[in-house]
mmCIF file of C-alpha atoms in Angstrom:
data_model
loop_
_atom_site.group_PDB
_atom_site.id
_atom_site.type_symbol
_atom_site.label_atom_id
_atom_site.label_comp_id
_atom_site.label_asym_id
_atom_site.label_seq_id
_atom_site.Cartn_x
_atom_site.Cartn_y
_atom_site.Cartn_z
ATOM 1 C CA UNK N 1 9.847 13.298 12.054
ATOM 2 C CA UNK N 2 8.526 10.356 10.000
ATOM 3 C CA UNK N 3 8.926 6.923 11.592
ATOM 4 C CA UNK N 4 8.519 3.521 9.913
ATOM 5 C CA UNK N 5 9.804 0.156 11.167
ATOM 6 C CA UNK N 6 9.404 -1.812 7.912
ATOM 7 C CA UNK N 7 12.480 -3.319 6.272
ATOM 8 C CA UNK N 8 11.140 -4.321 2.869
ATOM 9 C CA UNK N 9 9.373 -2.163 0.312
ATOM 10 C CA UNK N 10 5.608 -2.351 0.631
ATOM 11 C CA UNK N 11 2.881 0.155 -0.093
ATOM 12 C CA UNK N 12 3.320 1.937 3.228
ATOM 13 C CA UNK N 13 7.041 2.474 2.752
ATOM 14 C CA UNK N 14 6.467 3.886 -0.722
ATOM 15 C CA UNK N 15 3.977 6.362 0.750
ATOM 16 C CA UNK N 16 6.467 7.445 3.430
ATOM 17 C CA UNK N 17 9.086 8.106 0.763
ATOM 18 C CA UNK N 18 6.636 10.123 -1.337
ATOM 19 C CA UNK N 19 5.490 12.089 1.698
ATOM 20 C CA UNK N 20 9.062 12.863 2.790
ATOM 21 C CA UNK N 21 9.948 14.053 -0.698
ATOM 22 C CA UNK N 22 6.818 16.207 -0.870
ATOM 23 C CA UNK N 23 7.463 17.790 2.529
ATOM 24 C CA UNK N 24 11.059 18.603 1.582
ATOM 25 C CA UNK N 25 9.853 20.259 -1.631
ATOM 26 C CA UNK N 26 7.524 22.443 0.458
ATOM 27 C CA UNK N 27 10.457 23.612 2.596
ATOM 28 C CA UNK N 28 9.895 21.505 5.708
ATOM 29 C CA UNK N 29 12.782 20.047 7.704
ATOM 30 C CA UNK N 30 12.250 16.288 7.564
ATOM 31 C CA UNK N 31 13.844 13.562 9.671
ATOM 32 C CA UNK N 32 13.239 9.979 8.591
ATOM 33 C CA UNK N 33 13.594 7.167 11.148
ATOM 34 C CA UNK N 34 13.919 3.768 9.453
ATOM 35 C CA UNK N 35 15.893 0.534 9.950
ATOM 36 C CA UNK N 36 19.485 0.639 8.744
ATOM 37 C CA UNK N 37 19.755 -1.097 5.368
ATOM 38 C CA UNK N 38 15.988 -1.068 4.821
ATOM 39 C CA UNK N 39 14.443 -0.142 1.488
ATOM 40 C CA UNK N 40 13.285 3.169 2.927
ATOM 41 C CA UNK N 41 16.741 3.957 4.322
ATOM 42 C CA UNK N 42 18.372 3.140 0.981
ATOM 43 C CA UNK N 43 15.808 5.226 -0.901
ATOM 44 C CA UNK N 44 15.647 8.157 1.494
ATOM 45 C CA UNK N 45 14.793 11.200 -0.652
ATOM 46 C CA UNK N 46 17.321 14.036 -1.042
ATOM 47 C CA UNK N 47 16.877 16.677 1.623
ATOM 48 C CA UNK N 48 15.487 14.323 4.283
ATOM 49 C CA UNK N 49 17.824 13.510 7.191
ATOM 50 C CA UNK N 50 18.013 9.750 7.770
ATOM 51 C CA UNK N 51 18.226 8.501 11.360
ATOM 52 C CA UNK N 52 18.828 4.717 11.686
ATOM 53 C CA UNK N 53 16.157 3.248 13.963
ATOM 54 C CA UNK N 54 14.452 -0.106 14.420
ATOM 55 C CA UNK N 55 11.835 -1.790 16.581
ATOM 56 C CA UNK N 56 11.504 -5.518 17.260
ATOM 57 C CA UNK N 57 7.990 -5.480 18.740
ATOM 58 C CA UNK N 58 5.289 -3.306 20.275
ATOM 59 C CA UNK N 59 7.031 -3.797 23.640
ATOM 60 C CA UNK N 60 10.520 -2.721 22.524
ATOM 61 C CA UNK N 61 11.411 -0.083 25.128
ATOM 62 C CA UNK N 62 14.884 0.361 23.613
ATOM 63 C CA UNK N 63 13.211 1.508 20.387
ATOM 64 C CA UNK N 64 10.951 3.859 22.352
ATOM 65 C CA UNK N 65 13.896 5.406 24.199
ATOM 66 C CA UNK N 66 15.831 5.768 20.945
ATOM 67 C CA UNK N 67 12.862 7.520 19.325
ATOM 68 C CA UNK N 68 12.433 9.861 22.299
ATOM 69 C CA UNK N 69 16.131 10.781 22.303
ATOM 70 C CA UNK N 70 16.151 11.360 18.538
ATOM 71 C CA UNK N 71 13.139 13.681 18.749
ATOM 72 C CA UNK N 72 14.463 15.635 21.755
ATOM 73 C CA UNK N 73 17.966 16.106 20.341
ATOM 74 C CA UNK N 74 16.614 17.472 17.088
ATOM 75 C CA UNK N 75 13.944 19.655 18.654
ATOM 76 C CA UNK N 76 11.209 17.931 16.680
ATOM 77 C CA UNK N 77 7.719 19.115 17.711
ATOM 78 C CA UNK N 78 5.809 16.392 15.854
ATOM 79 C CA UNK N 79 6.330 12.672 15.209
ATOM 80 C CA UNK N 80 4.357 10.903 12.485
ATOM 81 C CA UNK N 81 4.195 7.114 13.014
ATOM 82 C CA UNK N 82 3.454 5.091 9.894
ATOM 83 C CA UNK N 83 3.008 1.540 11.175
ATOM 84 C CA UNK N 84 1.952 -0.359 14.285
ATOM 85 C CA UNK N 85 5.433 -0.726 15.784
ATOM 86 C CA UNK N 86 6.380 2.908 15.332
ATOM 87 C CA UNK N 87 2.999 3.859 16.817
ATOM 88 C CA UNK N 88 3.713 1.678 19.865
ATOM 89 C CA UNK N 89 7.256 3.047 20.207
ATOM 90 C CA UNK N 90 5.971 6.620 20.139
ATOM 91 C CA UNK N 91 3.372 5.850 22.806
ATOM 92 C CA UNK N 92 6.057 4.297 25.031
ATOM 93 C CA UNK N 93 8.266 7.325 24.334
ATOM 94 C CA UNK N 94 5.495 9.527 25.711
ATOM 95 C CA UNK N 95 5.428 7.446 28.886
ATOM 96 C CA UNK N 96 9.223 7.811 29.092
ATOM 97 C CA UNK N 97 8.934 11.599 29.078
ATOM 98 C CA UNK N 98 8.772 12.715 25.441
ATOM 99 C CA UNK N 99 6.226 15.545 25.240
ATOM 100 C CA UNK N 100 5.889 16.123 21.510
ATOM 101 C CA UNK N 101 2.801 15.782 19.316
ATOM 102 C CA UNK N 102 1.983 12.391 17.805
ATOM 103 C CA UNK N 103 0.192 11.737 14.506
ATOM 104 C CA UNK N 104 -0.461 8.148 13.373
ATOM 105 C CA UNK N 105 -1.341 6.868 9.907
ATOM 106 C CA UNK N 106 -3.483 3.742 9.800
ATOM 107 C CA UNK N 107 -3.521 1.714 6.553
ATOM 108 C CA UNK N 108 -5.354 -1.478 7.512
ATOM 109 C CA UNK N 109 -9.141 -1.785 7.601
ATOM 110 C CA UNK N 110 -8.953 -4.526 10.240
ATOM 111 C CA UNK N 111 -10.256 -3.347 13.606
ATOM 112 C CA UNK N 112 -7.117 -2.595 15.663
ATOM 113 C CA UNK N 113 -6.518 -4.376 18.931
ATOM 114 C CA UNK N 114 -5.303 -2.643 22.074
ATOM 115 C CA UNK N 115 -7.847 0.037 22.884
ATOM 116 C CA UNK N 116 -5.637 2.157 25.154
ATOM 117 C CA UNK N 117 -2.933 2.371 22.495
ATOM 118 C CA UNK N 118 -5.464 3.823 20.061
ATOM 119 C CA UNK N 119 -7.559 5.972 22.386
ATOM 120 C CA UNK N 120 -4.808 7.870 24.210
ATOM 121 C CA UNK N 121 -1.732 9.885 23.378
ATOM 122 C CA UNK N 122 -2.399 10.397 19.663
ATOM 123 C CA UNK N 123 -3.315 13.941 18.642
ATOM 124 C CA UNK N 124 -4.737 12.935 15.269
ATOM 125 C CA UNK N 125 -5.099 9.854 13.098
ATOM 126 C CA UNK N 126 -4.802 9.718 9.344
ATOM 127 C CA UNK N 127 -7.017 7.075 7.722
ATOM 128 C CA UNK N 128 -6.179 6.285 4.101
ATOM 129 C CA UNK N 129 -9.779 5.304 3.260
ATOM 130 C CA UNK N 130 -13.319 5.311 4.632
ATOM 131 C CA UNK N 131 -12.955 1.622 5.469
ATOM 132 C CA UNK N 132 -9.884 2.389 7.602
ATOM 133 C CA UNK N 133 -11.693 5.284 9.259
ATOM 134 C CA UNK N 134 -14.551 2.963 10.217
ATOM 135 C CA UNK N 135 -12.107 0.454 11.721
ATOM 136 C CA UNK N 136 -10.601 3.181 13.906
ATOM 137 C CA UNK N 137 -14.036 4.236 15.082
ATOM 138 C CA UNK N 138 -14.819 0.621 15.989
ATOM 139 C CA UNK N 139 -11.689 0.711 18.170
ATOM 140 C CA UNK N 140 -13.069 3.716 20.043
ATOM 141 C CA UNK N 141 -11.257 6.581 18.301
ATOM 142 C CA UNK N 142 -13.535 9.664 18.155
ATOM 143 C CA UNK N 143 -14.532 10.779 14.667
ATOM 144 C CA UNK N 144 -13.242 14.310 15.263
ATOM 145 C CA UNK N 145 -9.686 12.993 15.731
ATOM 146 C CA UNK N 146 -9.566 11.196 12.363
ATOM 147 C CA UNK N 147 -8.594 12.834 9.072
ATOM 148 C CA UNK N 148 -9.215 11.090 5.764
ATOM 149 C CA UNK N 149 -6.056 11.409 3.644
ATOM 150 C CA UNK N 150 -5.885 8.795 0.866
ATOM 151 C CA UNK N 151 -2.544 7.424 -0.290
ATOM 152 C CA UNK N 152 -0.924 9.146 -3.249
ATOM 153 C CA UNK N 153 -0.171 7.571 -6.613
ATOM 154 C CA UNK N 154 1.476 8.925 -9.729
ATOM 155 C CA UNK N 155 -1.122 10.321 -12.106
ATOM 156 C CA UNK N 156 -1.253 11.068 -15.832
ATOM 157 C CA UNK N 157 0.943 8.074 -16.572
ATOM 158 C CA UNK N 158 1.650 7.264 -20.217
ATOM 159 C CA UNK N 159 0.776 3.842 -21.564
ATOM 160 C CA UNK N 160 3.686 1.439 -21.311
ATOM 161 C CA UNK N 161 5.988 1.262 -24.294
ATOM 162 C CA UNK N 162 7.127 -1.737 -26.299
ATOM 163 C CA UNK N 163 10.282 -2.181 -24.195
ATOM 164 C CA UNK N 164 8.328 -2.521 -20.928
ATOM 165 C CA UNK N 165 5.868 -4.931 -22.539
ATOM 166 C CA UNK N 166 8.734 -7.061 -23.830
ATOM 167 C CA UNK N 167 10.391 -7.187 -20.397
ATOM 168 C CA UNK N 168 7.114 -8.134 -18.718
ATOM 169 C CA UNK N 169 6.349 -10.863 -21.249
ATOM 170 C CA UNK N 170 9.847 -12.282 -20.834
ATOM 171 C CA UNK N 171 9.565 -12.320 -17.039
ATOM 172 C CA UNK N 172 6.143 -13.961 -17.239
ATOM 173 C CA UNK N 173 7.273 -16.483 -19.856
ATOM 174 C CA UNK N 174 4.451 -15.428 -22.177
ATOM 175 C CA UNK N 175 4.371 -16.239 -25.872
ATOM 176 C CA UNK N 176 3.026 -13.803 -28.454
ATOM 177 C CA UNK N 177 -0.302 -15.638 -28.309
ATOM 178 C CA UNK N 178 -0.663 -15.256 -24.536
ATOM 179 C CA UNK N 179 -1.913 -12.346 -22.447
ATOM 180 C CA UNK N 180 -0.035 -11.107 -19.376
ATOM 181 C CA UNK N 181 -1.858 -10.809 -16.056
ATOM 182 C CA UNK N 182 -0.053 -9.168 -13.140
ATOM 183 C CA UNK N 183 -0.449 -8.930 -9.387
ATOM 184 C CA UNK N 184 1.695 -7.222 -6.769
ATOM 185 C CA UNK N 185 2.008 -7.399 -3.011
ATOM 186 C CA UNK N 186 3.707 -9.014 -0.058
ATOM 187 C CA UNK N 187 3.478 -12.806 -0.132
ATOM 188 C CA UNK N 188 1.603 -13.045 3.151
ATOM 189 C CA UNK N 189 -1.592 -14.836 4.132
ATOM 190 C CA UNK N 190 -4.012 -11.902 3.896
ATOM 191 C CA UNK N 191 -3.016 -11.137 0.298
ATOM 192 C CA UNK N 192 -4.484 -14.517 -0.774
ATOM 193 C CA UNK N 193 -2.128 -15.331 -3.612
ATOM 194 C CA UNK N 194 -3.124 -18.945 -3.005
ATOM 195 C CA UNK N 195 -6.521 -17.945 -4.429
ATOM 196 C CA UNK N 196 -4.836 -16.307 -7.421
ATOM 197 C CA UNK N 197 -2.797 -19.460 -8.069
ATOM 198 C CA UNK N 198 -5.884 -21.649 -8.047
ATOM 199 C CA UNK N 199 -7.802 -19.150 -10.199
ATOM 200 C CA UNK N 200 -4.992 -19.166 -12.774
ATOM 201 C CA UNK N 201 -5.151 -22.962 -12.976
ATOM 202 C CA UNK N 202 -8.946 -22.889 -13.359
ATOM 203 C CA UNK N 203 -8.839 -20.172 -16.027
ATOM 204 C CA UNK N 204 -6.249 -22.178 -17.949
ATOM 205 C CA UNK N 205 -8.481 -25.248 -17.888
ATOM 206 C CA UNK N 206 -11.330 -23.083 -19.171
ATOM 207 C CA UNK N 207 -9.242 -22.076 -22.177
ATOM 208 C CA UNK N 208 -7.704 -18.723 -21.199
ATOM 209 C CA UNK N 209 -4.329 -18.285 -22.890
ATOM 210 C CA UNK N 210 -2.448 -16.158 -20.401
ATOM 211 C CA UNK N 211 0.589 -16.059 -18.146
ATOM 212 C CA UNK N 212 0.283 -14.664 -14.653
ATOM 213 C CA UNK N 213 3.156 -12.947 -12.835
ATOM 214 C CA UNK N 214 3.283 -11.808 -9.205
ATOM 215 C CA UNK N 215 5.701 -9.089 -8.069
ATOM 216 C CA UNK N 216 6.596 -9.113 -4.389
ATOM 217 C CA UNK N 217 8.224 -11.320 -1.803
ATOM 218 C CA UNK N 218 7.438 -12.766 1.581
ATOM 219 C CA UNK N 219 7.416 -15.852 3.793
ATOM 220 C CA UNK N 220 4.827 -17.738 1.729
ATOM 221 C CA UNK N 221 6.778 -17.675 -1.528
ATOM 222 C CA UNK N 222 8.089 -21.295 -1.388
ATOM 223 C CA UNK N 223 4.623 -22.626 -0.537
ATOM 224 C CA UNK N 224 2.968 -20.590 -3.297
ATOM 225 C CA UNK N 225 5.513 -21.723 -5.880
ATOM 226 C CA UNK N 226 4.900 -25.345 -4.890
ATOM 227 C CA UNK N 227 1.137 -24.823 -5.127
ATOM 228 C CA UNK N 228 1.536 -23.400 -8.627
ATOM 229 C CA UNK N 229 3.659 -26.357 -9.744
ATOM 230 C CA UNK N 230 1.272 -28.897 -8.250
ATOM 231 C CA UNK N 231 -1.775 -27.279 -9.856
ATOM 232 C CA UNK N 232 -0.115 -26.697 -13.207
ATOM 233 C CA UNK N 233 -0.941 -23.011 -12.832
ATOM 234 C CA UNK N 234 0.730 -20.641 -15.343
ATOM 235 C CA UNK N 235 1.987 -18.368 -12.551
ATOM 236 C CA UNK N 236 5.474 -17.034 -11.893
ATOM 237 C CA UNK N 237 6.509 -15.417 -8.629
ATOM 238 C CA UNK N 238 9.083 -12.852 -9.715
ATOM 239 C CA UNK N 239 10.112 -11.546 -6.297
ATOM 240 C CA UNK N 240 10.816 -7.910 -5.563
ATOM 241 C CA UNK N 241 11.507 -5.666 -8.551
ATOM 242 C CA UNK N 242 12.366 -1.989 -8.117
ATOM 243 C CA UNK N 243 10.800 -1.403 -11.537
ATOM 244 C CA UNK N 244 7.605 -3.344 -10.749
ATOM 245 C CA UNK N 245 5.336 -0.227 -10.770
ATOM 246 C CA UNK N 246 6.437 0.520 -14.339
ATOM 247 C CA UNK N 247 6.017 -3.104 -15.404
ATOM 248 C CA UNK N 248 2.470 -3.210 -14.012
ATOM 249 C CA UNK N 249 1.562 -0.622 -16.627
ATOM 250 C CA UNK N 250 2.533 -3.020 -19.427
ATOM 251 C CA UNK N 251 0.050 -5.738 -18.442
ATOM 252 C CA UNK N 252 -3.193 -6.698 -20.142
ATOM 253 C CA UNK N 253 -4.913 -7.044 -16.762
ATOM 254 C CA UNK N 254 -4.212 -6.688 -13.051
ATOM 255 C CA UNK N 255 -5.638 -9.043 -10.435
ATOM 256 C CA UNK N 256 -5.764 -8.190 -6.719
ATOM 257 C CA UNK N 257 -7.081 -11.109 -4.599
ATOM 258 C CA UNK N 258 -6.475 -9.664 -1.105
ATOM 259 C CA UNK N 259 -9.032 -10.526 1.588
ATOM 260 C CA UNK N 260 -8.443 -7.241 3.426
ATOM 261 C CA UNK N 261 -7.179 -3.984 1.949
ATOM 262 C CA UNK N 262 -7.242 -0.471 3.334
ATOM 263 C CA UNK N 263 -6.941 1.133 -0.089
ATOM 264 C CA UNK N 264 -4.716 -0.812 -2.495
ATOM 265 C CA UNK N 265 -2.151 1.552 -4.006
ATOM 266 C CA UNK N 266 -0.867 -1.078 -6.459
ATOM 267 C CA UNK N 267 -4.381 -1.216 -7.909
ATOM 268 C CA UNK N 268 -4.542 2.577 -8.120
ATOM 269 C CA UNK N 269 -1.171 2.648 -9.906
ATOM 270 C CA UNK N 270 -2.552 0.179 -12.457
ATOM 271 C CA UNK N 271 -5.729 2.238 -12.898
ATOM 272 C CA UNK N 272 -3.654 5.384 -13.409
ATOM 273 C CA UNK N 273 -1.963 3.686 -16.361
ATOM 274 C CA UNK N 274 -5.271 2.484 -17.814
ATOM 275 C CA UNK N 275 -4.763 -1.183 -16.923
ATOM 276 C CA UNK N 276 -8.088 -3.036 -16.339
ATOM 277 C CA UNK N 277 -8.488 -4.541 -12.852
ATOM 278 C CA UNK N 278 -10.229 -7.500 -11.235
ATOM 279 C CA UNK N 279 -10.074 -7.228 -7.434
ATOM 280 C CA UNK N 280 -11.568 -8.617 -4.265
ATOM 281 C CA UNK N 281 -14.646 -6.855 -2.966
ATOM 282 C CA UNK N 282 -12.934 -5.407 0.101
ATOM 283 C CA UNK N 283 -12.222 -2.006 1.626
ATOM 284 C CA UNK N 284 -12.309 0.947 -0.739
ATOM 285 C CA UNK N 285 -11.670 -1.264 -3.774
ATOM 286 C CA UNK N 286 -15.257 -2.514 -3.851
ATOM 287 C CA UNK N 287 -16.295 1.055 -4.697
ATOM 288 C CA UNK N 288 -13.376 2.248 -6.832
ATOM 289 C CA UNK N 289 -12.772 -0.712 -9.142
ATOM 290 C CA UNK N 290 -16.281 -0.742 -10.705
ATOM 291 C CA UNK N 291 -16.070 3.030 -11.225
ATOM 292 C CA UNK N 292 -12.892 2.414 -13.211
ATOM 293 C CA UNK N 293 -14.554 -0.205 -15.411
ATOM 294 C CA UNK N 294 -13.146 -3.217 -13.562
ATOM 295 C CA UNK N 295 -14.836 -6.129 -11.817
ATOM 296 C CA UNK N 296 -14.920 -7.188 -8.169
ATOM 297 C CA UNK N 297 -15.420 -10.641 -6.678
ATOM 298 C CA UNK N 298 -15.936 -12.043 -3.208
ATOM 299 C CA UNK N 299 -12.604 -12.732 -1.468
ATOM 300 C CA UNK N 300 -11.411 -16.325 -1.267
ATOM 301 C CA UNK N 301 -13.313 -17.705 -4.283
ATOM 302 C CA UNK N 302 -10.896 -18.810 -7.017
ATOM 303 C CA UNK N 303 -13.541 -19.999 -9.498
ATOM 304 C CA UNK N 304 -15.365 -16.671 -9.241
ATOM 305 C CA UNK N 305 -12.060 -14.854 -9.726
ATOM 306 C CA UNK N 306 -11.220 -16.939 -12.814
ATOM 307 C CA UNK N 307 -14.680 -16.298 -14.242
ATOM 308 C CA UNK N 308 -14.352 -12.530 -13.729
ATOM 309 C CA UNK N 309 -10.913 -12.457 -15.365
ATOM 310 C CA UNK N 310 -12.210 -14.262 -18.449
ATOM 311 C CA UNK N 311 -15.356 -12.114 -18.558
ATOM 312 C CA UNK N 312 -13.422 -8.841 -18.455
ATOM 313 C CA UNK N 313 -10.824 -9.922 -21.005
ATOM 314 C CA UNK N 314 -13.639 -11.034 -23.328
ATOM 315 C CA UNK N 315 -15.550 -7.743 -23.128
ATOM 316 C CA UNK N 316 -13.956 -5.226 -25.501
ATOM 317 C CA UNK N 317 -16.361 -2.451 -24.487
ATOM 318 C CA UNK N 318 -15.571 -2.868 -20.804
ATOM 319 C CA UNK N 319 -11.833 -3.028 -21.514
ATOM 320 C CA UNK N 320 -12.081 0.258 -23.407
ATOM 321 C CA UNK N 321 -14.006 1.800 -20.526
ATOM 322 C CA UNK N 322 -11.368 0.633 -18.020
ATOM 323 C CA UNK N 323 -8.573 2.147 -20.085
ATOM 324 C CA UNK N 324 -10.521 5.421 -20.264
ATOM 325 C CA UNK N 325 -11.975 5.634 -16.743
ATOM 326 C CA UNK N 326 -9.107 4.136 -14.726
ATOM 327 C CA UNK N 327 -6.861 7.203 -15.057
ATOM 328 C CA UNK N 328 -9.806 9.492 -14.260
ATOM 329 C CA UNK N 329 -10.569 7.642 -11.011
ATOM 330 C CA UNK N 330 -6.887 7.478 -10.019
ATOM 331 C CA UNK N 331 -6.385 11.234 -10.459
ATOM 332 C CA UNK N 332 -8.253 11.790 -7.188
ATOM 333 C CA UNK N 333 -5.369 10.055 -5.411
ATOM 334 C CA UNK N 334 -2.437 12.214 -6.463
ATOM 335 C CA UNK N 335 0.746 12.432 -4.401
ATOM 336 C CA UNK N 336 0.342 16.212 -4.205
ATOM 337 C CA UNK N 337 -3.118 15.854 -2.659
ATOM 338 C CA UNK N 338 -1.792 13.325 -0.134
ATOM 339 C CA UNK N 339 1.029 15.659 0.926
ATOM 340 C CA UNK N 340 -1.292 18.669 1.271
ATOM 341 C CA UNK N 341 -3.778 16.649 3.304
ATOM 342 C CA UNK N 342 -1.035 15.417 5.625
ATOM 343 C CA UNK N 343 0.246 18.954 6.196
ATOM 344 C CA UNK N 344 -3.287 20.032 7.149
ATOM 345 C CA UNK N 345 -3.374 17.233 9.722
ATOM 346 C CA UNK N 346 -0.016 18.349 11.153
ATOM 347 C CA UNK N 347 -1.303 21.900 11.544
ATOM 348 C CA UNK N 348 -4.457 20.697 13.302
ATOM 349 C CA UNK N 349 -2.437 18.483 15.648
ATOM 350 C CA UNK N 350 0.024 21.241 16.564
ATOM 351 C CA UNK N 351 -2.816 23.712 17.109
ATOM 352 C CA UNK N 352 -4.489 21.227 19.467
ATOM 353 C CA UNK N 353 -1.210 20.862 21.378
ATOM 354 C CA UNK N 354 -0.875 24.645 21.649
ATOM 355 C CA UNK N 355 -4.411 24.948 23.040
ATOM 356 C CA UNK N 356 -3.675 22.305 25.689
ATOM 357 C CA UNK N 357 -0.431 23.985 26.775
#
């Protein structure tokens, strides 16, 4: 039983969908608990049984009881929580009498708060990167209860065709003489799209002929749009696009300014398509981006970000290397490998439960 409380489509929800689809293809019976009307509920893969479920907070006992009842009625031996609220609901469900096995995926490299929540009741944790694993260990989770299973991205992607490039240029408002620079993510504080907006304005003043487009939505969108207007930044906030992953592949460059990132699947998707990347030096990206020919910068420094963007776009040798090495680096993060790694974690967790019984 896969559980996720998110309503919109973010990286975590995309991973849940890919995992559910992969498990179904391997012959597993999959139940998917997600909010009614959510992106994940609307995109539930064929073969997975959707169970409407939602949680308002970490203290939502109604959600915990609903989860416990759903698991008991369906005879589910294992629940896999994919975000903080579903993790909390599953822990409360245990206190309410549910006796199944709990696996939790952690995607953030911030040190989690609430030690008891993280140290008890969870058979095994899945960390999507070394940085996330280290954050769990700082919270007191023993190393032998953490499995490293990176997120999965589509590999061996073809270069974007003329149609995708035309759509992207139209959305960005780019002329034939201008490059297109993309970014993707929730418009929330930690993603630092305020830094991207300022960097775009600086790069424009320094002579870069480019249009920047950000795919994603969130509470900061009105403020970011006003910042862009006030600064004269050539940035458009396009909102949520179902086809955004395909459009990312049509860009000349991807920029990822986040101040904290567990892994950064949008960046990996861009790498897989051979799109050069400039990203913040955070989490696993500080190691992966240079290997793929891209550049990293300190988070929160718009002038440094603008300088790196111009430097990479001006270096034909490095651009060629990024287009060659990006797909090679991204191949290590295939969806198939993610699904197999998750199944191994399930087997370990169930074996541990059997030994305790």
